[in-house]
PDB file of C-alpha atoms and ligand atoms in Angstrom:
ATOM      1  CA  MET A   1      -3.103   6.104  26.784  1.00 67.00           C
ATOM      2  CA  VAL A   2      -3.340   6.345  22.933  1.00 76.00           C
ATOM      3  CA  LYS A   3      -3.726  10.081  23.363  1.00 76.00           C
ATOM      4  CA  ASP A   4      -0.284  10.380  24.954  1.00 95.00           C
ATOM      5  CA  LEU A   5       1.205   7.938  22.030  1.00 98.00           C
ATOM      6  CA  ILE A   6      -0.469  10.310  19.438  1.00 98.00           C
ATOM      7  CA  ARG A   7       1.250  13.173  21.162  1.00 98.00           C
ATOM      8  CA  GLU A   8       4.465  11.157  21.183  1.00 98.00           C
ATOM      9  CA  ALA A   9       4.341  10.405  17.443  1.00 98.00           C
ATOM     10  CA  ALA A  10       3.606  14.055  16.768  1.00 98.00           C
ATOM     11  CA  GLU A  11       6.600  15.212  18.530  1.00 98.00           C
ATOM     12  CA  ALA A  12       8.859  12.534  17.039  1.00 98.00           C
ATOM     13  CA  ILE A  13       7.588  13.311  13.712  1.00 98.00           C
ATOM     14  CA  LEU A  14       8.317  17.337  14.078  1.00 98.00           C
ATOM     15  CA  ARG A  15      11.749  16.315  15.264  1.00 98.00           C
ATOM     16  CA  SER A  16      12.285  14.417  12.123  1.00 98.00           C
ATOM     17  CA  LYS A  17      14.409  15.843   9.391  1.00 98.00           C
ATOM     18  CA  TYR A  18      13.188  13.325   6.475  1.00 98.00           C
ATOM     19  CA  LEU A  19      10.058  11.350   7.212  1.00 98.00           C
ATOM     20  CA  ILE A  20       8.610   8.719   4.946  1.00 99.00           C
ATOM     21  CA  ALA A  21       5.898   6.505   4.957  1.00 99.00           C
ATOM     22  CA  LEU A  22       5.242   2.838   4.061  1.00 98.00           C
ATOM     23  CA  THR A  23       1.611   2.004   3.808  1.00 98.00           C
ATOM     24  CA  GLY A  24      -0.500  -1.362   3.344  1.00 98.00           C
ATOM     25  CA  ALA A  25      -3.927  -2.606   2.569  1.00 96.00           C
ATOM     26  CA  GLY A  26      -4.756  -1.495   6.112  1.00 97.00           C
ATOM     27  CA  VAL A  27      -5.008   2.130   5.033  1.00 98.00           C
ATOM     28  CA  SER A  28      -7.599   1.536   2.294  1.00 98.00           C
ATOM     29  CA  ALA A  29      -9.747  -0.690   4.476  1.00 97.00           C
ATOM     30  CA  GLU A  30     -11.711   2.219   5.923  1.00 98.00           C
ATOM     31  CA  SER A  31     -12.529   2.878   2.229  1.00 98.00           C
ATOM     32  CA  GLY A  32     -14.009  -0.461   1.714  1.00 96.00           C
ATOM     33  CA  VAL A  33     -11.196  -2.162   0.095  1.00 95.00           C
ATOM     34  CA  PRO A  34     -10.451  -5.618   1.563  1.00 93.00           C
ATOM     35  CA  THR A  35      -7.244  -6.466   3.001  1.00 92.00           C
ATOM     36  CA  PHE A  36      -5.291  -9.735   2.011  1.00 87.00           C
ATOM     37  CA  ARG A  37      -4.857 -11.078   5.404  1.00 80.00           C
ATOM     38  CA  GLY A  38      -7.845  -9.816   7.132  1.00 72.00           C
ATOM     39  CA  ARG A  39     -11.269 -11.257   7.754  1.00 67.00           C
ATOM     40  CA  ASP A  40     -12.776 -10.368   4.349  1.00 70.00           C
ATOM     41  CA  GLY A  41      -9.581 -11.240   2.540  1.00 73.00           C
ATOM     42  CA  LEU A  42     -11.204 -14.301   0.925  1.00 75.00           C
ATOM     43  CA  TRP A  43     -12.899 -14.534  -2.441  1.00 82.00           C
ATOM     44  CA  ARG A  44     -14.845 -17.768  -3.320  1.00 80.00           C
ATOM     45  CA  ARG A  45     -12.577 -19.615  -0.742  1.00 81.00           C
ATOM     46  CA  PHE A  46      -9.285 -18.858  -2.380  1.00 87.00           C
ATOM     47  CA  ARG A  47      -6.420 -17.106  -0.644  1.00 89.00           C
ATOM     48  CA  ALA A  48      -4.715 -14.196  -2.383  1.00 89.00           C
ATOM     49  CA  GLU A  49      -1.384 -16.302  -2.473  1.00 88.00           C
ATOM     50  CA  GLU A  50      -3.320 -18.775  -4.781  1.00 91.00           C
ATOM     51  CA  LEU A  51      -4.442 -16.378  -7.105  1.00 94.00           C
ATOM     52  CA  ALA A  52      -1.838 -13.333  -7.176  1.00 95.00           C
ATOM     53  CA  THR A  53       0.814 -15.626  -8.939  1.00 96.00           C
ATOM     54  CA  PRO A  54       2.134 -15.968 -12.372  1.00 97.00           C
ATOM     55  CA  GLU A  55       1.557 -19.857 -11.878  1.00 97.00           C
ATOM     56  CA  ALA A  56      -2.270 -19.251 -11.335  1.00 97.00           C
ATOM     57  CA  PHE A  57      -2.375 -16.846 -14.261  1.00 97.00           C
ATOM     58  CA  ARG A  58      -0.970 -19.607 -16.536  1.00 97.00           C
ATOM     59  CA  ARG A  59      -3.055 -22.408 -15.433  1.00 96.00           C
ATOM     60  CA  ASN A  60      -6.318 -20.325 -15.098  1.00 96.00           C
ATOM     61  CA  PRO A  61      -6.236 -16.742 -16.546  1.00 97.00           C
ATOM     62  CA  LYS A  62     -10.215 -16.528 -16.572  1.00 97.00           C
ATOM     63  CA  LEU A  63     -10.310 -17.354 -12.888  1.00 96.00           C
ATOM     64  CA  VAL A  64      -7.475 -15.006 -12.004  1.00 97.00           C
ATOM     65  CA  TRP A  65      -9.041 -12.138 -13.915  1.00 98.00           C
ATOM     66  CA  GLU A  66     -12.697 -12.776 -12.452  1.00 97.00           C
ATOM     67  CA  TRP A  67     -11.008 -12.109  -9.083  1.00 96.00           C
ATOM     68  CA  TYR A  68      -9.476  -8.911 -10.416  1.00 97.00           C
ATOM     69  CA  VAL A  69     -12.789  -7.802 -12.050  1.00 97.00           C
ATOM     70  CA  TRP A  70     -14.079  -7.984  -8.497  1.00 95.00           C
ATOM     71  CA  ARG A  71     -11.202  -6.077  -6.873  1.00 96.00           C
ATOM     72  CA  MET A  72     -11.188  -3.529  -9.698  1.00 97.00           C
ATOM     73  CA  GLY A  73     -14.885  -2.836  -9.304  1.00 96.00           C
ATOM     74  CA  ILE A  74     -14.306  -2.241  -5.475  1.00 96.00           C
ATOM     75  CA  VAL A  75     -11.317   0.051  -6.155  1.00 97.00           C
ATOM     76  CA  PHE A  76     -12.819   2.129  -8.944  1.00 98.00           C
ATOM     77  CA  ARG A  77     -15.957   2.973  -6.469  1.00 98.00           C
ATOM     78  CA  ALA A  78     -13.692   3.586  -3.349  1.00 98.00           C
ATOM     79  CA  LYS A  79     -12.876   7.085  -2.112  1.00 98.00           C
ATOM     80  CA  PRO A  80      -9.845   8.151  -0.052  1.00 98.00           C
ATOM     81  CA  ASN A  81     -10.667   7.945   3.626  1.00 98.00           C
ATOM     82  CA  PRO A  82      -9.132  10.433   6.410  1.00 98.00           C
ATOM     83  CA  ALA A  83      -6.053   8.284   6.559  1.00 98.00           C
ATOM     84  CA  HIS A  84      -5.014   8.984   3.064  1.00 99.00           C
ATOM     85  CA  GLU A  85      -6.152  12.727   3.387  1.00 98.00           C
ATOM     86  CA  ALA A  86      -4.026  13.022   6.718  1.00 99.00           C
ATOM     87  CA  LEU A  87      -0.934  11.481   4.905  1.00 99.00           C
ATOM     88  CA  ALA A  88      -1.478  14.040   1.910  1.00 98.00           C
ATOM     89  CA  LYS A  89      -1.807  16.990   4.451  1.00 98.00           C
ATOM     90  CA  LEU A  90       1.636  15.797   5.944  1.00 98.00           C
ATOM     91  CA  GLU A  91       3.246  16.072   2.632  1.00 98.00           C
ATOM     92  CA  GLY A  92       1.510  19.440   2.126  1.00 98.00           C
ATOM     93  CA  LEU A  93       3.022  20.652   5.156  1.00 98.00           C
ATOM     94  CA  GLY A  94       6.575  19.761   3.827  1.00 98.00           C
ATOM     95  CA  ILE A  95       6.858  17.208   6.616  1.00 98.00           C
ATOM     96  CA  LEU A  96       6.389  13.882   4.786  1.00 98.00           C
ATOM     97  CA  LYS A  97       9.010  13.765   2.106  1.00 98.00           C
ATOM     98  CA  CYS A  98       7.522  10.800   0.144  1.00 98.00           C
ATOM     99  CA  LEU A  99       5.292   7.706   0.250  1.00 98.00           C
ATOM    100  CA  ILE A 100       6.014   4.127  -0.225  1.00 98.00           C
ATOM    101  CA  THR A 101       3.010   2.053  -0.798  1.00 98.00           C
ATOM    102  CA  GLN A 102       2.287  -1.467  -1.253  1.00 98.00           C
ATOM    103  CA  ASN A 103      -1.273  -0.863  -2.295  1.00 98.00           C
ATOM    104  CA  VAL A 104      -2.515  -1.072  -5.885  1.00 98.00           C
ATOM    105  CA  ASP A 105      -5.715   0.958  -5.656  1.00 98.00           C
ATOM    106  CA  GLY A 106      -4.428   4.554  -6.494  1.00 98.00           C
ATOM    107  CA  LEU A 107      -6.260   6.017  -3.405  1.00 98.00           C
ATOM    108  CA  HIS A 108      -3.213   7.967  -2.067  1.00 98.00           C
ATOM    109  CA  GLN A 109      -3.074   9.957  -5.213  1.00 98.00           C
ATOM    110  CA  LEU A 110      -6.610  10.752  -5.379  1.00 98.00           C
ATOM    111  CA  ALA A 111      -6.091  11.962  -1.829  1.00 98.00           C
ATOM    112  CA  GLY A 112      -3.577  14.557  -3.268  1.00 98.00           C
ATOM    113  CA  SER A 113      -0.248  12.674  -2.271  1.00 98.00           C
ATOM    114  CA  LYS A 114       2.316  13.736  -5.029  1.00 98.00           C
ATOM    115  CA  CYS A 115       5.422  11.630  -4.213  1.00 98.00           C
ATOM    116  CA  VAL A 116       3.857   8.200  -4.222  1.00 98.00           C
ATOM    117  CA  ILE A 117       6.084   5.272  -4.971  1.00 98.00           C
ATOM    118  CA  GLU A 118       3.954   2.222  -5.855  1.00 98.00           C
ATOM    119  CA  LEU A 119       6.085  -0.915  -5.271  1.00 98.00           C
ATOM    120  CA  HIS A 120       3.218  -3.391  -6.424  1.00 97.00           C
ATOM    121  CA  GLY A 121       1.859  -1.625  -9.534  1.00 98.00           C
ATOM    122  CA  SER A 122      -1.667  -0.536  -9.980  1.00 98.00           C
ATOM    123  CA  LEU A 123      -5.059  -1.798 -10.671  1.00 98.00           C
ATOM    124  CA  ARG A 124      -5.783   1.032 -12.715  1.00 98.00           C
ATOM    125  CA  ARG A 125      -3.571  -0.405 -15.375  1.00 98.00           C
ATOM    126  CA  VAL A 126      -3.211  -3.473 -17.622  1.00 98.00           C
ATOM    127  CA  ARG A 127      -0.334  -4.453 -19.693  1.00 98.00           C
ATOM    128  CA  CYS A 128       0.300  -7.125 -22.376  1.00 98.00           C
ATOM    129  CA  VAL A 129       2.173 -10.310 -21.398  1.00 97.00           C
ATOM    130  CA  SER A 130       4.247 -10.160 -24.544  1.00 97.00           C
ATOM    131  CA  CYS A 131       4.658  -6.829 -26.338  1.00 97.00           C
ATOM    132  CA  GLY A 132       4.778  -4.338 -23.732  1.00 91.00           C
ATOM    133  CA  PHE A 133       1.604  -2.638 -24.382  1.00 98.00           C
ATOM    134  CA  ARG A 134       0.362  -0.947 -21.474  1.00 97.00           C
ATOM    135  CA  GLU A 135      -3.113   1.119 -20.809  1.00 97.00           C
ATOM    136  CA  VAL A 136      -4.788   3.208 -17.866  1.00 98.00           C
ATOM    137  CA  ILE A 137      -8.232   1.905 -17.422  1.00 98.00           C
ATOM    138  CA  ASN A 138     -11.099   3.326 -15.446  1.00 95.00           C
ATOM    139  CA  GLU A 139     -13.241   0.447 -15.530  1.00 96.00           C
ATOM    140  CA  PRO A 140     -12.818  -3.395 -15.176  1.00 97.00           C
ATOM    141  CA  PRO A 141     -12.503  -5.158 -18.536  1.00 97.00           C
ATOM    142  CA  LYS A 142     -16.030  -6.364 -19.784  1.00 96.00           C
ATOM    143  CA  GLU A 143     -14.761  -9.726 -21.128  1.00 95.00           C
ATOM    144  CA  VAL A 144     -12.091 -11.852 -19.175  1.00 96.00           C
ATOM    145  CA  PRO A 145      -9.464 -12.607 -20.051  1.00 97.00           C
ATOM    146  CA  PRO A 146      -9.049  -9.553 -22.333  1.00 98.00           C
ATOM    147  CA  LYS A 147      -6.642  -9.452 -25.343  1.00 98.00           C
ATOM    148  CA  CYS A 148      -3.947  -7.099 -26.268  1.00 98.00           C
ATOM    149  CA  PRO A 149      -5.254  -4.564 -29.094  1.00 97.00           C
ATOM    150  CA  LYS A 150      -1.784  -4.572 -30.305  1.00 98.00           C
ATOM    151  CA  CYS A 151      -0.822  -8.240 -30.641  1.00 98.00           C
ATOM    152  CA  GLY A 152      -3.705 -10.357 -29.454  1.00 97.00           C
ATOM    153  CA  SER A 153      -1.994 -11.598 -26.568  1.00 98.00           C
ATOM    154  CA  LEU A 154      -3.363 -11.980 -23.045  1.00 98.00           C
ATOM    155  CA  LEU A 155      -3.725  -8.597 -21.124  1.00 98.00           C
ATOM    156  CA  ARG A 156      -2.931  -8.837 -17.313  1.00 98.00           C
ATOM    157  CA  PRO A 157      -3.436  -6.435 -14.467  1.00 98.00           C
ATOM    158  CA  ASP A 158      -0.217  -3.943 -14.174  1.00 98.00           C
ATOM    159  CA  VAL A 159       0.587  -5.384 -10.739  1.00 98.00           C
ATOM    160  CA  VAL A 160       3.524  -7.321  -9.103  1.00 97.00           C
ATOM    161  CA  TRP A 161       2.631 -10.844  -8.277  1.00 97.00           C
ATOM    162  CA  PHE A 162       3.999 -13.232  -5.614  1.00 94.00           C
ATOM    163  CA  GLY A 163       7.276 -14.369  -6.974  1.00 93.00           C
ATOM    164  CA  GLU A 164       7.762 -11.497  -9.271  1.00 96.00           C
ATOM    165  CA  ALA A 165      10.341  -8.580  -9.149  1.00 96.00           C
ATOM    166  CA  ILE A 166       9.493  -5.351  -8.098  1.00 97.00           C
ATOM    167  CA  PRO A 167       9.890  -2.588 -10.955  1.00 96.00           C
ATOM    168  CA  GLU A 168      13.567  -1.441 -10.698  1.00 97.00           C
ATOM    169  CA  ASP A 169      12.742   2.128 -10.900  1.00 98.00           C
ATOM    170  CA  ALA A 170      10.238   1.822  -8.120  1.00 98.00           C
ATOM    171  CA  TRP A 171      12.647  -0.023  -5.828  1.00 98.00           C
ATOM    172  CA  SER A 172      15.502   2.304  -6.469  1.00 98.00           C
ATOM    173  CA  SER A 173      13.722   5.491  -5.663  1.00 98.00           C
ATOM    174  CA  ALA A 174      12.354   3.619  -2.689  1.00 98.00           C
ATOM    175  CA  MET A 175      15.734   3.007  -1.508  1.00 98.00           C
ATOM    176  CA  GLU A 176      16.911   6.693  -2.073  1.00 98.00           C
ATOM    177  CA  HIS A 177      14.229   7.816   0.295  1.00 98.00           C
ATOM    178  CA  THR A 178      14.762   4.899   2.736  1.00 98.00           C
ATOM    179  CA  TYR A 179      18.307   5.655   3.044  1.00 98.00           C
ATOM    180  CA  ARG A 180      17.738   9.591   3.597  1.00 98.00           C
ATOM    181  CA  ALA A 181      14.909   8.819   6.225  1.00 98.00           C
ATOM    182  CA  ASP A 182      15.501   9.716   9.847  1.00 98.00           C
ATOM    183  CA  ALA A 183      12.029   8.684  10.579  1.00 98.00           C
ATOM    184  CA  ILE A 184       9.310   6.287   9.214  1.00 98.00           C
ATOM    185  CA  LEU A 185       5.329   6.112   9.649  1.00 98.00           C
ATOM    186  CA  VAL A 186       4.511   2.405   8.961  1.00 98.00           C
ATOM    187  CA  VAL A 187       0.688   2.082   8.559  1.00 98.00           C
ATOM    188  CA  GLY A 188      -1.686  -0.685   7.968  1.00 98.00           C
ATOM    189  CA  THR A 189       0.758  -3.495   6.698  1.00 97.00           C
ATOM    190  CA  SER A 190       1.322  -7.007   8.053  1.00 96.00           C
ATOM    191  CA  ALA A 191       4.897  -6.379   7.136  1.00 96.00           C
ATOM    192  CA  VAL A 192       5.237  -9.950   5.917  1.00 94.00           C
ATOM    193  CA  VAL A 193       5.644  -9.402   2.087  1.00 91.00           C
ATOM    194  CA  ALA A 194       9.582  -8.982   1.294  1.00 92.00           C
ATOM    195  CA  PRO A 195      11.221  -6.772   0.219  1.00 95.00           C
ATOM    196  CA  ALA A 196       8.748  -4.032   1.301  1.00 96.00           C
ATOM    197  CA  SER A 197       9.166  -5.380   4.531  1.00 97.00           C
ATOM    198  CA  TYR A 198      12.723  -4.451   4.735  1.00 98.00           C
ATOM    199  CA  ILE A 199      12.092  -0.534   4.455  1.00 98.00           C
ATOM    200  CA  PRO A 200      11.218   0.249   8.137  1.00 98.00           C
ATOM    201  CA  ARG A 201      14.050  -2.441   9.292  1.00 98.00           C
ATOM    202  CA  ILE A 202      16.617   0.012   7.299  1.00 98.00           C
ATOM    203  CA  VAL A 203      15.420   2.918   8.761  1.00 98.00           C
ATOM    204  CA  LYS A 204      15.662   1.450  12.089  1.00 98.00           C
ATOM    205  CA  TYR A 205      19.090   0.060  11.627  1.00 97.00           C
ATOM    206  CA  ARG A 206      20.337   3.448  10.311  1.00 98.00           C
ATOM    207  CA  GLY A 207      19.224   4.975  13.520  1.00 98.00           C
ATOM    208  CA  GLY A 208      15.700   6.330  12.356  1.00 98.00           C
ATOM    209  CA  LYS A 209      12.579   6.262  14.214  1.00 98.00           C
ATOM    210  CA  VAL A 210       9.884   3.637  13.440  1.00 98.00           C
ATOM    211  CA  ILE A 211       6.243   4.797  14.022  1.00 98.00           C
ATOM    212  CA  GLU A 212       3.618   2.165  13.526  1.00 98.00           C
ATOM    213  CA  ILE A 213      -0.255   2.522  13.474  1.00 98.00           C
ATOM    214  CA  ASN A 214      -2.144  -0.724  12.961  1.00 98.00           C
ATOM    215  CA  VAL A 215      -5.201  -2.156  14.548  1.00 97.00           C
ATOM    216  CA  SER A 216      -3.074  -5.440  15.334  1.00 96.00           C
ATOM    217  CA  GLU A 217       0.424  -6.318  15.875  1.00 97.00           C
ATOM    218  CA  SER A 218       2.638  -6.769  12.599  1.00 97.00           C
ATOM    219  CA  ALA A 219       5.947  -8.425  11.707  1.00 97.00           C
ATOM    220  CA  ILE A 220       7.521  -5.267  12.420  1.00 98.00           C
ATOM    221  CA  THR A 221       6.213  -4.198  15.627  1.00 98.00           C
ATOM    222  CA  TYR A 222       8.813  -5.340  17.829  1.00 98.00           C
ATOM    223  CA  ILE A 223      11.094  -2.793  16.139  1.00 98.00           C
ATOM    224  CA  ALA A 224       8.674   0.014  16.586  1.00 98.00           C
ATOM    225  CA  ASP A 225       9.546   2.949  18.779  1.00 98.00           C
ATOM    226  CA  ILE A 226       5.978   3.943  18.941  1.00 98.00           C
ATOM    227  CA  PHE A 227       3.162   1.493  18.283  1.00 98.00           C
ATOM    228  CA  ILE A 228      -0.448   3.066  17.923  1.00 98.00           C
ATOM    229  CA  LYS A 229      -3.087   0.303  18.039  1.00 98.00           C
ATOM    230  CA  GLU A 230      -5.680   1.773  16.339  1.00 98.00           C
ATOM    231  CA  ARG A 231      -7.429   2.319  12.907  1.00 98.00           C
ATOM    232  CA  ALA A 232      -5.334   4.688  10.385  1.00 98.00           C
ATOM    233  CA  GLY A 233      -8.234   6.778   9.731  1.00 98.00           C
ATOM    234  CA  GLU A 234      -8.483   7.720  13.423  1.00 98.00           C
ATOM    235  CA  ALA A 235      -5.075   8.125  14.458  1.00 98.00           C
ATOM    236  CA  LEU A 236      -3.581   9.893  11.376  1.00 98.00           C
ATOM    237  CA  PRO A 237      -6.051  12.679  11.575  1.00 98.00           C
ATOM    238  CA  LYS A 238      -5.237  12.988  15.272  1.00 98.00           C
ATOM    239  CA  ILE A 239      -1.661  13.131  14.682  1.00 98.00           C
ATOM    240  CA  VAL A 240      -1.960  15.742  11.906  1.00 98.00           C
ATOM    241  CA  ASP A 241      -4.072  18.011  14.434  1.00 98.00           C
ATOM    242  CA  VAL A 242      -1.574  17.827  17.088  1.00 98.00           C
ATOM    243  CA  ILE A 243       1.115  18.758  14.781  1.00 98.00           C
ATOM    244  CA  ASN A 244      -0.623  21.517  13.472  1.00 98.00           C
ATOM    245  CA  GLU A 245      -1.445  22.867  17.183  1.00 97.00           C
ATOM    246  CA  LEU A 246       2.399  22.381  17.846  1.00 97.00           C
ATOM    247  CA  ILE A 247       3.682  24.391  14.738  1.00 96.00           C
ATOM    248  CA  SER A 248       1.112  27.128  15.516  1.00 94.00           C
ATOM    249  CA  ARG A 249       2.306  27.917  18.638  1.00 85.00           C
TER     250      ARG A 249
HETATM  251  P1  NAD B   1      -1.941  -7.420   4.502  1.00 96.99           P
HETATM  252  O1  NAD B   1      -3.542  -7.713   4.310  1.00 96.99           O
HETATM  253  O2  NAD B   1      -0.974  -8.412   4.552  1.00 96.99           O
HETATM  254  O3  NAD B   1      -2.326  -6.672   5.866  1.00 96.99           O
HETATM  255  C1  NAD B   1      -3.161  -5.601   6.305  1.00 96.99           C
HETATM  256  C2  NAD B   1      -2.825  -4.982   7.364  1.00 96.99           C
HETATM  257  O4  NAD B   1      -3.707  -3.848   7.904  1.00 96.99           O
HETATM  258  C3  NAD B   1      -3.054  -5.957   8.758  1.00 96.99           C
HETATM  259  O5  NAD B   1      -1.777  -5.864   9.388  1.00 96.99           O
HETATM  260  C4  NAD B   1      -4.133  -5.440   9.589  1.00 96.99           C
HETATM  261  O6  NAD B   1      -3.941  -5.525  10.789  1.00 96.99           O
HETATM  262  C5  NAD B   1      -3.947  -3.916   9.257  1.00 96.99           C
HETATM  263  N1  NAD B   1      -5.352  -3.187   9.257  1.00 96.99           N
HETATM  264  C6  NAD B   1      -6.412  -3.524   8.983  1.00 96.99           C
HETATM  265  N2  NAD B   1      -7.438  -2.557   9.159  1.00 96.99           N
HETATM  266  C7  NAD B   1      -6.762  -1.510   9.294  1.00 96.99           C
HETATM  267  C8  NAD B   1      -7.009  -0.326   9.741  1.00 96.99           C
HETATM  268  N3  NAD B   1      -8.273   0.265   9.489  1.00 96.99           N
HETATM  269  N4  NAD B   1      -6.274   0.629  10.039  1.00 96.99           N
HETATM  270  C9  NAD B   1      -4.829   0.205  10.403  1.00 96.99           C
HETATM  271  N5  NAD B   1      -4.188  -1.144   9.976  1.00 96.99           N
HETATM  272  C10 NAD B   1      -5.376  -1.878   9.717  1.00 96.99           C
HETATM  273  O7  NAD B   1      -1.702  -6.184   3.654  1.00 96.99           O
HETATM  274  P2  NAD B   1      -0.226  -5.719   3.033  1.00 96.99           P
HETATM  275  O8  NAD B   1       0.605  -5.824   4.315  1.00 96.99           O
HETATM  276  O9  NAD B   1      -0.444  -4.352   2.337  1.00 96.99           O
HETATM  277  O10 NAD B   1       0.324  -6.755   2.278  1.00 96.99           O
HETATM  278  C11 NAD B   1      -0.369  -7.680   1.198  1.00 96.99           C
HETATM  279  C12 NAD B   1      -0.442  -7.218  -0.292  1.00 96.99           C
HETATM  280  O11 NAD B   1      -1.722  -6.900  -0.409  1.00 96.99           O
HETATM  281  C13 NAD B   1       0.257  -6.081  -0.986  1.00 96.99           C
HETATM  282  O12 NAD B   1       1.427  -6.462  -1.616  1.00 96.99           O
HETATM  283  C14 NAD B   1      -0.543  -5.410  -1.827  1.00 96.99           C
HETATM  284  O13 NAD B   1      -0.181  -5.159  -3.158  1.00 96.99           O
HETATM  285  C15 NAD B   1      -1.807  -6.107  -1.604  1.00 96.99           C
HETATM  286  N6  NAD B   1      -3.188  -5.539  -1.679  1.00 96.99           N
HETATM  287  C16 NAD B   1      -3.447  -4.163  -1.698  1.00 96.99           C
HETATM  288  C17 NAD B   1      -4.792  -3.648  -1.503  1.00 96.99           C
HETATM  289  C18 NAD B   1      -4.996  -2.329  -1.883  1.00 96.99           C
HETATM  290  O14 NAD B   1      -4.258  -1.781  -2.843  1.00 96.99           O
HETATM  291  N7  NAD B   1      -5.966  -1.659  -1.097  1.00 96.99           N
HETATM  292  C19 NAD B   1      -5.800  -4.569  -0.971  1.00 96.99           C
HETATM  293  C20 NAD B   1      -5.291  -5.869  -0.707  1.00 96.99           C
HETATM  294  C21 NAD B   1      -3.891  -6.431  -0.719  1.00 96.99           C
HETATM  295 ZN1   ZN B   2       0.477  -7.240 -26.996  1.00 96.99          ZN
END
């Protein structure tokens, strides 16, 4: 049955003129990066919603930074998995036009994806809370909370916290692609975090096809035209294989 859905998805993708993708923490689960809402989502009994907020950082920057040091450690050691690679191949074939991600791990770029819109920033950067200083990092800070080398204020991870706005340039380019899309692949996201969760809905209401891959149902499964209940690292490479088979005929 999953086999038929894989073929159906491959055919829908080939019929589309402007395919985009929206990815979430689930695409990186098979790289060993914990999701927020899965079973391994807890760190020292805190929920992500209690740590990834400006209030938590104001109250206890050291605690919040300790959590990020843990997450950065995982991300810097992680490698792209077959799901990231399959998405990069779809772009290489000229089929996937752009990928919008809620992930902050940079694994899509490492897999070779070129058009990647990071809605929620990146764990591979830090920024100053006061002076606008920004820096790319390739290891977690040694001491927490780290201080800005320019002005001495606190540095924070360059990510978007709950209650904060998505950077304007990221959102406007996401909307440009969303309004052109006639099909979207939604992979490994619970689709409960707005406004990212609006993206598949916009594509749907404009008449586009929604193809979802997730190990369990999400908040947008009810609008999916095709729902493949499987791990992203298994389903996506199979879809790419069928597409290759269909275009080589
Ligand atoms: P989420 O944790 O809310 O949901 C993860 C989803 O992935 C779930 O629906 C789950 O069923 C699915 N999933 C788990 N393993 C899967 C697999 N192998 N294949 C397919 N699906 C799988 O994550 P979210 O929807 O991305 O939203 C939460 C926020 O978490 C985002 O804002 C993001 O910034 C942040 N986050 C990012 C990372 C990362 O960068 N890797 C990790 C954790 C959280
Ligand atoms: Zn500064």
